[in-house]
């Protein structure tokens, strides 16, 4: 099967990292294609950035449906930008990485905390947790004083901050798993897990495996009503 | 004060109706400016439409801040498209019409139902009700078998359907006020209220009056964190 | 229009302050009348006080309806004493100041905390937050070790305590606006806001502006069922 | 022990019925004293009535504490009028009959419905269910087209309506117990239970038995903070 | 009446303590029979232990129904193991001690905290609080670094830890009552209450008194549907 | 990888059907082993049945860990019996079929209804929905007047009833996917889907695919606290 990872920002280094990550975790018969839209913000750190990234996501889904034979889509930004709209554009599965990480966290543990980047992301993350129904299982949203770009520019320092928050989550929040709240943290997942002594869940990996699971059981996006094609002529598969 | 009503779709007839409506309900010293973005969907009946309308909303807010001396903004589409992002772009009040209608409904009544257009809008409306905290006070979301355009093309029939749902809401849901779930229903508010025997709340009117209230007490959008400017250089007022 | 501010306690100094405050924030064509009932407790710091204040509130509403041509009522005590009963006694808007402040806070910010007086008020305030649907948006209820009277007797010290809590709310609760949980704090709102660096919302001001908004759009209290006249002969307008 | 049943309305016939009921269900060593305040509404069918009944309730609690050696109090009106304030006035247990009935219902069954009198009581009852935490276990609030007085004037017809609602609750709501939502229904509890084939819980009986239980384990009202004496000089026991 | 206290673990010393406790608090005409199943875990400190204890509980209920003329059952382990299944096996009341303690706590106070044993019990206790509807009234679940056996082996040290947590609950959580989260703490209830200055509620005592209350009003377990006999031939009373 | 499906009841025909189903949906390199415990109830239609099935489930997990090299476990009964306890017994993933089906349903659709067997299952299913956090997304739990055994004895009639409920769920509940609430319905999933015109999700298939996903990303059960081994000597992998 073919899974398309859409990195909604235009930073190619992140996209390349997602391709590498996807190749490492997918099944032997899964093809991973990680891309960025041509236009859009270079990072997503506000609702405004998120909204600007969405039209590029749509283009990639429409192209994936019409031209590329894609079987499932991963939206690789922790805000799950445009998720519900993206589902309208295809009958294939579309998973956001926040959503995917939360589902995996509650199947693997009694409760979890989220460790994300700047304080500004707290409100957005709270909304995601509530929207998907994980209020009771999410113990706390922890932010670290960093920008997304710090993960690329000074990774050692940034990762040390993340590890410190993961340990606090385990000891103070009584969390039993951690969801990484930024796709940029993905390459450091294993290192963080070993240092913090608690399962660390990366949303991109979670979304890829959940896409494989859905495709494997013939499950796509229900077109019964809400996520039906926006206009009949858009129907592609 | 100057209030800018942004009709996120590009149907000028709706925009003209909003201008008329705004002129009728505003305070004597309030100037109402209703506009549509140049680009965007002609109606909004899906998450996809909504997302496509958002960049045009942003342009109008940025222009309102920099060039037009706007004091407050109304997003005149019941999905409140791009509301949180729009708040990042200004320190002035920005109100969605769904949000505004819900606030007015609970100050005026024990509980309310929403009467909106097609069944597809139910899920989106449920999300709004929950996000704003009105789950306990909103008795039911009622949909009518119509498209937004029907309100313009065959208003008598469409309005009759709305009235029937309002009466059912009063009798079956035990609702004590009705929120109209579509900006296109605004011109018929009074007629519906008289026929249904229950207060009918139009979100655009509600949002205008709430903008006046906020401006009147010197209250804008808090820039403390979440709704701070997306990038420092965007700061305009 | 005429807005009657009912201070449910009998301390005339508070009532005078409310009159001054109301005059300062109302529209040019709004007349503010602030009064206290003749009988009732001098301050309200318990459920018992609150209940004893309610019959006096009723008298003022009945008089306002029958004799004074009042267009809207503000109950200027943070517990919103007798709010639902008061709504039964008139078809005009009746707003409590807690309710009004919460509505304004969520239209202006991502989330808020309440700063109120003594610890004993916590439970009552929690109930108000929940009853009106603001559990998700209210981050914390903070109390200060003071009695209501301290605001009059040693205002500098009392205000300093309030400011300290507002700063803690911003830094520790991640609140982005503050609701003042006592009508006695109203005169210091601006000073607190400047010192704490976060929007401070006073419920009396909020309620006045919301009354103007409701009256301005022809919206009163729905008499459909719950808030209908207690007995038919009581109907006055 | 001595349990004082306070019927907040002034209809002596109801008070006499409560005395009879209390005598029938109390333990051999319990003395039941059912009274009405001297002043107050004759029935309670609105928030206004309820608020007017509260000062009389206070007098009876203060007298019970100071002069009568009362060990526990029952507020015998389904709205639990003035419950929290009443708790401030004594260190003894004070139970409302709505509260008591809900507690008993969930200990005896998987879920329950409430059958109360006029439609106007729905909102008040919803608030009670939510305030006490029984949202998940309360399936539905059913109202009957009657006034409280109908229970006295045409009991056969009124009781038949109640029975019909209880059967609907069992069959349509999947309720497994019924809470009677009016103290005036108490004398007919057994008859209703036999006709409807489902456990019927009367709040007055429930409150008496729960008072006995609390007194029997030395449990009163916690005076730690919220329900402490309103003023130190009021402390009586 | 005869109340059977089932201690789901097989530690006879705990069972003896429950018998003594029950004798001390029951009504004169109540007979208390405290037993342990023959087979089962010696203490219950995991979901696994709890599940293994359940078949023994069933045997004791079936025997109580058929041979012993029992009028009500208390499950004396704070996890309320097998509560819903146990209710299927009898038409008599069956109360868990967690459930019973929560009900008593909210009738006696504005809000409560739980003080239980090891950190591992937190998740299980959270589930109980939520399942029974006490999320709003339960301020915090506090754990102490001890095993259940420590209460027997080094009671002074264990009790001192419990007292310290109760004081923290009062001061930091603003709790106004404490629920003891382990049947092994029962003998120290009075000592803890005096030291901590806050009402301390023991679930076993609460359950006995609530059983007496239910039996006293003729209320058992509703057999309407969910808790009906698992198989018709099991019906015993 | 090796996935062990534990059918908690002892009806071998159901177990054989699960083996067939598992073989059909698993990845090429997955080995499915479906078993029943030696002792336990023949069907599970009450809390009592469920509790009696749990010890047999434990034995199969312990054996799977120690002797069989199992990589993940599926509990194939819709009540997810003993799920949390089972997680204590292994560091591998353990998924209940109710849980698994709900997760898949919300990733594939806007909202879902459950169609299960007898009315008695409603309460148990409500608890599962709430415990896992799906209250907002689950529109309704629909029951059919049948016993589990009817699915084997008169499948045509039973399946027709299920199809009718699925259609009602789509039309009346506005559900956009259906979760089958009984493992015995699995063989008819495709037939039901075609007849009802809505995605039908079978929990056993969902659980198998989610186990593959978890194992594929190296995710097991967090042993940080709650699901740690009940006793240290039980640690097997």
PDB file of C-alpha atoms in Angstrom, chain A residues 4-231:
ATOM      1  CA  UNK A   4       1.426   9.720   1.790  1.00  0.00           C
ATOM      2  CA  UNK A   5       2.829  11.754   4.643  1.00  0.00           C
ATOM      3  CA  UNK A   6       1.927  15.393   4.200  1.00  0.00           C
ATOM      4  CA  UNK A   7       4.193  17.695   6.152  1.00  0.00           C
ATOM      5  CA  UNK A   8       2.062  20.850   6.166  1.00  0.00           C
ATOM      6  CA  UNK A   9       5.030  23.151   6.524  1.00  0.00           C
ATOM      7  CA  UNK A  10       7.544  23.782   3.760  1.00  0.00           C
ATOM      8  CA  UNK A  11      10.750  22.929   5.604  1.00  0.00           C
ATOM      9  CA  UNK A  12      12.228  20.181   3.471  1.00  0.00           C
ATOM     10  CA  UNK A  13      14.569  18.971   6.228  1.00  0.00           C
ATOM     11  CA  UNK A  14      11.540  18.000   8.329  1.00  0.00           C
ATOM     12  CA  UNK A  15       9.985  16.294   5.336  1.00  0.00           C
ATOM     13  CA  UNK A  16      13.144  14.305   4.698  1.00  0.00           C
ATOM     14  CA  UNK A  17      13.237  13.218   8.312  1.00  0.00           C
ATOM     15  CA  UNK A  18       9.629  12.028   8.038  1.00  0.00           C
ATOM     16  CA  UNK A  19      10.489  10.001   4.938  1.00  0.00           C
ATOM     17  CA  UNK A  20      13.351   8.326   6.778  1.00  0.00           C
ATOM     18  CA  UNK A  21      11.179   7.681   9.803  1.00  0.00           C
ATOM     19  CA  UNK A  22       8.377   6.284   7.680  1.00  0.00           C
ATOM     20  CA  UNK A  23      10.682   3.960   5.791  1.00  0.00           C
ATOM     21  CA  UNK A  24      11.992   2.616   9.083  1.00  0.00           C
ATOM     22  CA  UNK A  25       8.657   1.724  10.648  1.00  0.00           C
ATOM     23  CA  UNK A  26       6.385   0.722   7.773  1.00  0.00           C
ATOM     24  CA  UNK A  27       5.534  -2.814   6.765  1.00  0.00           C
ATOM     25  CA  UNK A  28       7.655  -4.370   3.975  1.00  0.00           C
ATOM     26  CA  UNK A  29       4.879  -3.900   1.428  1.00  0.00           C
ATOM     27  CA  UNK A  30       4.120  -0.286   2.359  1.00  0.00           C
ATOM     28  CA  UNK A  31       5.486   2.547   0.257  1.00  0.00           C
ATOM     29  CA  UNK A  32       5.950   5.833   2.128  1.00  0.00           C
ATOM     30  CA  UNK A  33       5.908   9.134   0.248  1.00  0.00           C
ATOM     31  CA  UNK A  34       6.647  12.188   2.388  1.00  0.00           C
ATOM     32  CA  UNK A  35       6.084  15.590   0.810  1.00  0.00           C
ATOM     33  CA  UNK A  36       5.607  19.268   1.637  1.00  0.00           C
ATOM     34  CA  UNK A  37       3.189  21.536  -0.166  1.00  0.00           C
ATOM     35  CA  UNK A  38       4.847  24.016  -2.501  1.00  0.00           C
ATOM     36  CA  UNK A  39       3.280  26.974  -0.717  1.00  0.00           C
ATOM     37  CA  UNK A  40       2.741  27.427   2.971  1.00  0.00           C
ATOM     38  CA  UNK A  41       4.430  28.502   6.201  1.00  0.00           C
ATOM     39  CA  UNK A  42       7.927  27.246   7.016  1.00  0.00           C
ATOM     40  CA  UNK A  43       6.874  26.261  10.517  1.00  0.00           C
ATOM     41  CA  UNK A  44       3.467  26.118  12.247  1.00  0.00           C
ATOM     42  CA  UNK A  45       3.373  27.819  15.598  1.00  0.00           C
ATOM     43  CA  UNK A  46       0.036  29.625  15.620  1.00  0.00           C
ATOM     44  CA  UNK A  47      -3.528  29.177  14.457  1.00  0.00           C
ATOM     45  CA  UNK A  48      -2.684  31.566  11.630  1.00  0.00           C
ATOM     46  CA  UNK A  49       0.202  29.397  10.402  1.00  0.00           C
ATOM     47  CA  UNK A  50      -2.021  26.390  10.647  1.00  0.00           C
ATOM     48  CA  UNK A  51      -4.794  27.923   8.556  1.00  0.00           C
ATOM     49  CA  UNK A  52      -2.330  29.026   5.907  1.00  0.00           C
ATOM     50  CA  UNK A  53      -0.968  25.499   5.636  1.00  0.00           C
ATOM     51  CA  UNK A  54      -4.334  23.943   4.948  1.00  0.00           C
ATOM     52  CA  UNK A  55      -4.891  24.790   1.247  1.00  0.00           C
ATOM     53  CA  UNK A  56      -1.547  23.150   0.415  1.00  0.00           C
ATOM     54  CA  UNK A  57      -2.662  20.047   2.268  1.00  0.00           C
ATOM     55  CA  UNK A  58      -5.827  19.910   0.164  1.00  0.00           C
ATOM     56  CA  UNK A  59      -3.846  20.031  -3.061  1.00  0.00           C
ATOM     57  CA  UNK A  60      -1.721  17.132  -1.974  1.00  0.00           C
ATOM     58  CA  UNK A  61      -4.736  15.033  -1.073  1.00  0.00           C
ATOM     59  CA  UNK A  62      -6.502  15.763  -4.337  1.00  0.00           C
ATOM     60  CA  UNK A  63      -3.334  14.917  -6.254  1.00  0.00           C
ATOM     61  CA  UNK A  64      -2.851  11.793  -4.160  1.00  0.00           C
ATOM     62  CA  UNK A  65      -6.348  10.635  -5.023  1.00  0.00           C
ATOM     63  CA  UNK A  66      -6.344  11.465  -8.697  1.00  0.00           C
ATOM     64  CA  UNK A  67      -2.814  10.789  -9.806  1.00  0.00           C
ATOM     65  CA  UNK A  68      -0.860   8.869  -7.242  1.00  0.00           C
ATOM     66  CA  UNK A  69      -2.990   5.948  -6.100  1.00  0.00           C
ATOM     67  CA  UNK A  70      -2.497   6.786  -2.458  1.00  0.00           C
ATOM     68  CA  UNK A  71      -4.144   4.427   0.048  1.00  0.00           C
ATOM     69  CA  UNK A  72      -3.959   6.559   3.191  1.00  0.00           C
ATOM     70  CA  UNK A  73      -2.811  10.004   4.344  1.00  0.00           C
ATOM     71  CA  UNK A  74      -0.913  11.230   7.380  1.00  0.00           C
ATOM     72  CA  UNK A  75      -1.072  14.918   8.332  1.00  0.00           C
ATOM     73  CA  UNK A  76       2.293  15.346  10.031  1.00  0.00           C
ATOM     74  CA  UNK A  77       1.747  18.443  12.149  1.00  0.00           C
ATOM     75  CA  UNK A  78       0.627  18.135  15.759  1.00  0.00           C
ATOM     76  CA  UNK A  79      -2.310  20.524  15.333  1.00  0.00           C
ATOM     77  CA  UNK A  80      -3.936  18.100  12.847  1.00  0.00           C
ATOM     78  CA  UNK A  81      -4.520  21.077  10.510  1.00  0.00           C
ATOM     79  CA  UNK A  82      -7.497  20.732   8.227  1.00  0.00           C
ATOM     80  CA  UNK A  83      -8.157  17.156   9.288  1.00  0.00           C
ATOM     81  CA  UNK A  84     -11.934  17.165   8.919  1.00  0.00           C
ATOM     82  CA  UNK A  85     -11.802  19.031   5.619  1.00  0.00           C
ATOM     83  CA  UNK A  86      -9.150  16.640   4.328  1.00  0.00           C
ATOM     84  CA  UNK A  87     -11.438  13.715   5.109  1.00  0.00           C
ATOM     85  CA  UNK A  88     -14.072  15.241   2.849  1.00  0.00           C
ATOM     86  CA  UNK A  89     -11.645  15.045  -0.071  1.00  0.00           C
ATOM     87  CA  UNK A  90     -11.071  11.309  -0.081  1.00  0.00           C
ATOM     88  CA  UNK A  91     -12.650   8.008   0.869  1.00  0.00           C
ATOM     89  CA  UNK A  92      -9.258   6.782   2.101  1.00  0.00           C
ATOM     90  CA  UNK A  93      -8.153   7.060   5.738  1.00  0.00           C
ATOM     91  CA  UNK A  94      -6.711  10.425   6.802  1.00  0.00           C
ATOM     92  CA  UNK A  95      -5.061  10.607  10.212  1.00  0.00           C
ATOM     93  CA  UNK A  96      -3.595  13.511  12.092  1.00  0.00           C
ATOM     94  CA  UNK A  97      -0.543  12.777  14.182  1.00  0.00           C
ATOM     95  CA  UNK A  98      -1.996  14.214  17.401  1.00  0.00           C
ATOM     96  CA  UNK A  99      -5.074  12.065  17.085  1.00  0.00           C
ATOM     97  CA  UNK A 100      -3.004   8.985  16.231  1.00  0.00           C
ATOM     98  CA  UNK A 101      -0.642   9.483  19.152  1.00  0.00           C
ATOM     99  CA  UNK A 102      -3.500   9.864  21.636  1.00  0.00           C
ATOM    100  CA  UNK A 103      -5.175   6.666  20.432  1.00  0.00           C
ATOM    101  CA  UNK A 104      -1.932   4.709  20.761  1.00  0.00           C
ATOM    102  CA  UNK A 105      -1.200   6.215  24.175  1.00  0.00           C
ATOM    103  CA  UNK A 106      -4.450   5.060  25.724  1.00  0.00           C
ATOM    104  CA  UNK A 107      -4.158   1.569  24.270  1.00  0.00           C
ATOM    105  CA  UNK A 108      -0.681   1.260  25.759  1.00  0.00           C
ATOM    106  CA  UNK A 109      -1.018   2.933  29.141  1.00  0.00           C
ATOM    107  CA  UNK A 110      -3.312   4.032  31.960  1.00  0.00           C
ATOM    108  CA  UNK A 111      -2.820   7.722  31.188  1.00  0.00           C
ATOM    109  CA  UNK A 112      -0.442  10.067  29.413  1.00  0.00           C
ATOM    110  CA  UNK A 113       0.918  13.605  29.322  1.00  0.00           C
ATOM    111  CA  UNK A 114       1.812  15.618  26.246  1.00  0.00           C
ATOM    112  CA  UNK A 115       5.201  17.320  25.967  1.00  0.00           C
ATOM    113  CA  UNK A 116       5.147  19.977  23.296  1.00  0.00           C
ATOM    114  CA  UNK A 117       7.116  23.078  22.325  1.00  0.00           C
ATOM    115  CA  UNK A 118       6.210  26.654  23.236  1.00  0.00           C
ATOM    116  CA  UNK A 119       3.616  27.688  25.805  1.00  0.00           C
ATOM    117  CA  UNK A 120       1.492  29.097  23.035  1.00  0.00           C
ATOM    118  CA  UNK A 121       0.701  25.569  21.858  1.00  0.00           C
ATOM    119  CA  UNK A 122      -1.100  24.713  25.112  1.00  0.00           C
ATOM    120  CA  UNK A 123      -4.519  26.034  24.142  1.00  0.00           C
ATOM    121  CA  UNK A 124      -4.439  24.368  20.722  1.00  0.00           C
ATOM    122  CA  UNK A 125      -3.382  21.075  22.281  1.00  0.00           C
ATOM    123  CA  UNK A 126      -6.083  21.273  24.936  1.00  0.00           C
ATOM    124  CA  UNK A 127      -8.643  21.651  22.178  1.00  0.00           C
ATOM    125  CA  UNK A 128      -7.351  18.577  20.397  1.00  0.00           C
ATOM    126  CA  UNK A 129      -7.409  16.481  23.544  1.00  0.00           C
ATOM    127  CA  UNK A 130     -10.995  17.503  24.251  1.00  0.00           C
ATOM    128  CA  UNK A 131     -12.196  17.167  20.676  1.00  0.00           C
ATOM    129  CA  UNK A 132     -10.978  13.586  20.441  1.00  0.00           C
ATOM    130  CA  UNK A 133     -12.335  12.585  23.858  1.00  0.00           C
ATOM    131  CA  UNK A 134      -9.129  12.136  25.844  1.00  0.00           C
ATOM    132  CA  UNK A 135      -9.735  14.626  28.676  1.00  0.00           C
ATOM    133  CA  UNK A 136      -9.790  11.958  31.358  1.00  0.00           C
ATOM    134  CA  UNK A 137      -6.708  10.124  30.143  1.00  0.00           C
ATOM    135  CA  UNK A 138      -4.507  13.156  29.415  1.00  0.00           C
ATOM    136  CA  UNK A 139      -2.972  14.219  32.704  1.00  0.00           C
ATOM    137  CA  UNK A 140      -1.222  17.394  31.630  1.00  0.00           C
ATOM    138  CA  UNK A 141       0.048  19.341  28.658  1.00  0.00           C
ATOM    139  CA  UNK A 142       3.634  20.346  29.291  1.00  0.00           C
ATOM    140  CA  UNK A 143       5.368  22.961  27.238  1.00  0.00           C
ATOM    141  CA  UNK A 144       9.065  23.660  26.911  1.00  0.00           C
ATOM    142  CA  UNK A 145      10.578  27.088  26.373  1.00  0.00           C
ATOM    143  CA  UNK A 146      11.622  26.453  22.768  1.00  0.00           C
ATOM    144  CA  UNK A 147      10.598  27.180  19.205  1.00  0.00           C
ATOM    145  CA  UNK A 148      10.130  24.391  16.679  1.00  0.00           C
ATOM    146  CA  UNK A 149      13.300  25.520  14.920  1.00  0.00           C
ATOM    147  CA  UNK A 150      15.364  24.903  18.041  1.00  0.00           C
ATOM    148  CA  UNK A 151      14.879  21.196  17.499  1.00  0.00           C
ATOM    149  CA  UNK A 152      16.892  21.526  14.306  1.00  0.00           C
ATOM    150  CA  UNK A 153      19.363  24.205  15.391  1.00  0.00           C
ATOM    151  CA  UNK A 154      20.369  23.112  18.863  1.00  0.00           C
ATOM    152  CA  UNK A 155      18.989  19.616  19.215  1.00  0.00           C
ATOM    153  CA  UNK A 156      21.000  18.586  22.267  1.00  0.00           C
ATOM    154  CA  UNK A 157      19.714  21.409  24.390  1.00  0.00           C
ATOM    155  CA  UNK A 158      16.178  21.051  23.075  1.00  0.00           C
ATOM    156  CA  UNK A 159      16.101  17.308  23.652  1.00  0.00           C
ATOM    157  CA  UNK A 160      17.426  17.727  27.188  1.00  0.00           C
ATOM    158  CA  UNK A 161      14.490  20.037  27.926  1.00  0.00           C
ATOM    159  CA  UNK A 162      12.059  17.499  26.527  1.00  0.00           C
ATOM    160  CA  UNK A 163      13.570  14.707  28.602  1.00  0.00           C
ATOM    161  CA  UNK A 164      13.303  16.819  31.755  1.00  0.00           C
ATOM    162  CA  UNK A 165       9.611  17.417  31.084  1.00  0.00           C
ATOM    163  CA  UNK A 166       8.998  13.729  30.413  1.00  0.00           C
ATOM    164  CA  UNK A 167      10.519  12.838  33.774  1.00  0.00           C
ATOM    165  CA  UNK A 168       8.409  15.485  35.498  1.00  0.00           C
ATOM    166  CA  UNK A 169       5.352  14.088  33.756  1.00  0.00           C
ATOM    167  CA  UNK A 170       6.067  10.632  35.111  1.00  0.00           C
ATOM    168  CA  UNK A 171       6.827  11.811  38.629  1.00  0.00           C
ATOM    169  CA  UNK A 172       4.462  14.750  39.112  1.00  0.00           C
ATOM    170  CA  UNK A 173       1.558  14.118  36.732  1.00  0.00           C
ATOM    171  CA  UNK A 174       1.648  10.349  37.334  1.00  0.00           C
ATOM    172  CA  UNK A 175       1.658   9.920  33.561  1.00  0.00           C
ATOM    173  CA  UNK A 176       2.459   6.435  32.312  1.00  0.00           C
ATOM    174  CA  UNK A 177       3.218   7.345  28.683  1.00  0.00           C
ATOM    175  CA  UNK A 178       4.256  10.516  26.897  1.00  0.00           C
ATOM    176  CA  UNK A 179       2.952  11.887  23.618  1.00  0.00           C
ATOM    177  CA  UNK A 180       5.494  14.045  21.779  1.00  0.00           C
ATOM    178  CA  UNK A 181       3.680  17.209  20.758  1.00  0.00           C
ATOM    179  CA  UNK A 182       5.712  18.162  17.708  1.00  0.00           C
ATOM    180  CA  UNK A 183       6.687  16.248  14.572  1.00  0.00           C
ATOM    181  CA  UNK A 184      10.162  17.731  14.892  1.00  0.00           C
ATOM    182  CA  UNK A 185      10.820  15.643  17.999  1.00  0.00           C
ATOM    183  CA  UNK A 186      10.403  12.369  16.101  1.00  0.00           C
ATOM    184  CA  UNK A 187      14.083  11.588  15.474  1.00  0.00           C
ATOM    185  CA  UNK A 188      14.833  11.749  19.175  1.00  0.00           C
ATOM    186  CA  UNK A 189      12.029   9.489  20.387  1.00  0.00           C
ATOM    187  CA  UNK A 190      14.159   6.509  21.286  1.00  0.00           C
ATOM    188  CA  UNK A 191      16.776   8.613  23.047  1.00  0.00           C
ATOM    189  CA  UNK A 192      14.081  10.363  25.092  1.00  0.00           C
ATOM    190  CA  UNK A 193      12.430   7.085  26.011  1.00  0.00           C
ATOM    191  CA  UNK A 194      15.645   5.598  27.314  1.00  0.00           C
ATOM    192  CA  UNK A 195      16.519   8.688  29.317  1.00  0.00           C
ATOM    193  CA  UNK A 196      13.053   9.219  30.793  1.00  0.00           C
ATOM    194  CA  UNK A 197      12.099   5.636  31.556  1.00  0.00           C
ATOM    195  CA  UNK A 198       8.588   5.861  30.176  1.00  0.00           C
ATOM    196  CA  UNK A 199       7.063   4.921  26.814  1.00  0.00           C
ATOM    197  CA  UNK A 200       7.333   7.813  24.377  1.00  0.00           C
ATOM    198  CA  UNK A 201       4.867   7.929  21.517  1.00  0.00           C
ATOM    199  CA  UNK A 202       5.572   9.710  18.282  1.00  0.00           C
ATOM    200  CA  UNK A 203       2.490  10.705  16.353  1.00  0.00           C
ATOM    201  CA  UNK A 204       3.894  10.178  12.881  1.00  0.00           C
ATOM    202  CA  UNK A 205       4.860   6.604  13.628  1.00  0.00           C
ATOM    203  CA  UNK A 206       1.504   6.071  15.300  1.00  0.00           C
ATOM    204  CA  UNK A 207      -0.360   7.479  12.297  1.00  0.00           C
ATOM    205  CA  UNK A 208       1.538   5.328   9.799  1.00  0.00           C
ATOM    206  CA  UNK A 209       0.816   2.161  11.732  1.00  0.00           C
ATOM    207  CA  UNK A 210      -2.842   3.102  12.198  1.00  0.00           C
ATOM    208  CA  UNK A 211      -3.157   3.825   8.468  1.00  0.00           C
ATOM    209  CA  UNK A 212      -1.740   0.395   7.729  1.00  0.00           C
ATOM    210  CA  UNK A 213      -4.234  -1.099  10.178  1.00  0.00           C
ATOM    211  CA  UNK A 214      -7.201   0.702   8.624  1.00  0.00           C
ATOM    212  CA  UNK A 215      -6.206  -0.123   5.053  1.00  0.00           C
ATOM    213  CA  UNK A 216      -5.538  -3.683   6.135  1.00  0.00           C
ATOM    214  CA  UNK A 217      -9.120  -4.112   7.270  1.00  0.00           C
ATOM    215  CA  UNK A 218     -10.662  -2.249   4.344  1.00  0.00           C
ATOM    216  CA  UNK A 219     -11.644   0.730   6.436  1.00  0.00           C
ATOM    217  CA  UNK A 220     -11.604   4.217   4.919  1.00  0.00           C
ATOM    218  CA  UNK A 221     -13.341   7.481   5.721  1.00  0.00           C
ATOM    219  CA  UNK A 222     -17.104   7.133   6.057  1.00  0.00           C
ATOM    220  CA  UNK A 223     -18.832   9.116   3.323  1.00  0.00           C
ATOM    221  CA  UNK A 224     -22.284   8.738   4.858  1.00  0.00           C
ATOM    222  CA  UNK A 225     -22.730  12.418   5.634  1.00  0.00           C
ATOM    223  CA  UNK A 226     -20.267  14.741   7.358  1.00  0.00           C
ATOM    224  CA  UNK A 227     -17.179  13.753   5.402  1.00  0.00           C
ATOM    225  CA  UNK A 228     -18.940  13.234   2.089  1.00  0.00           C
ATOM    226  CA  UNK A 229     -17.439  14.967  -0.969  1.00  0.00           C
ATOM    227  CA  UNK A 230     -17.878  18.754  -0.674  1.00  0.00           C
ATOM    228  CA  UNK A 231     -19.246  18.822  -4.198  1.00  0.00           C
TER     229      UNK A 231
END
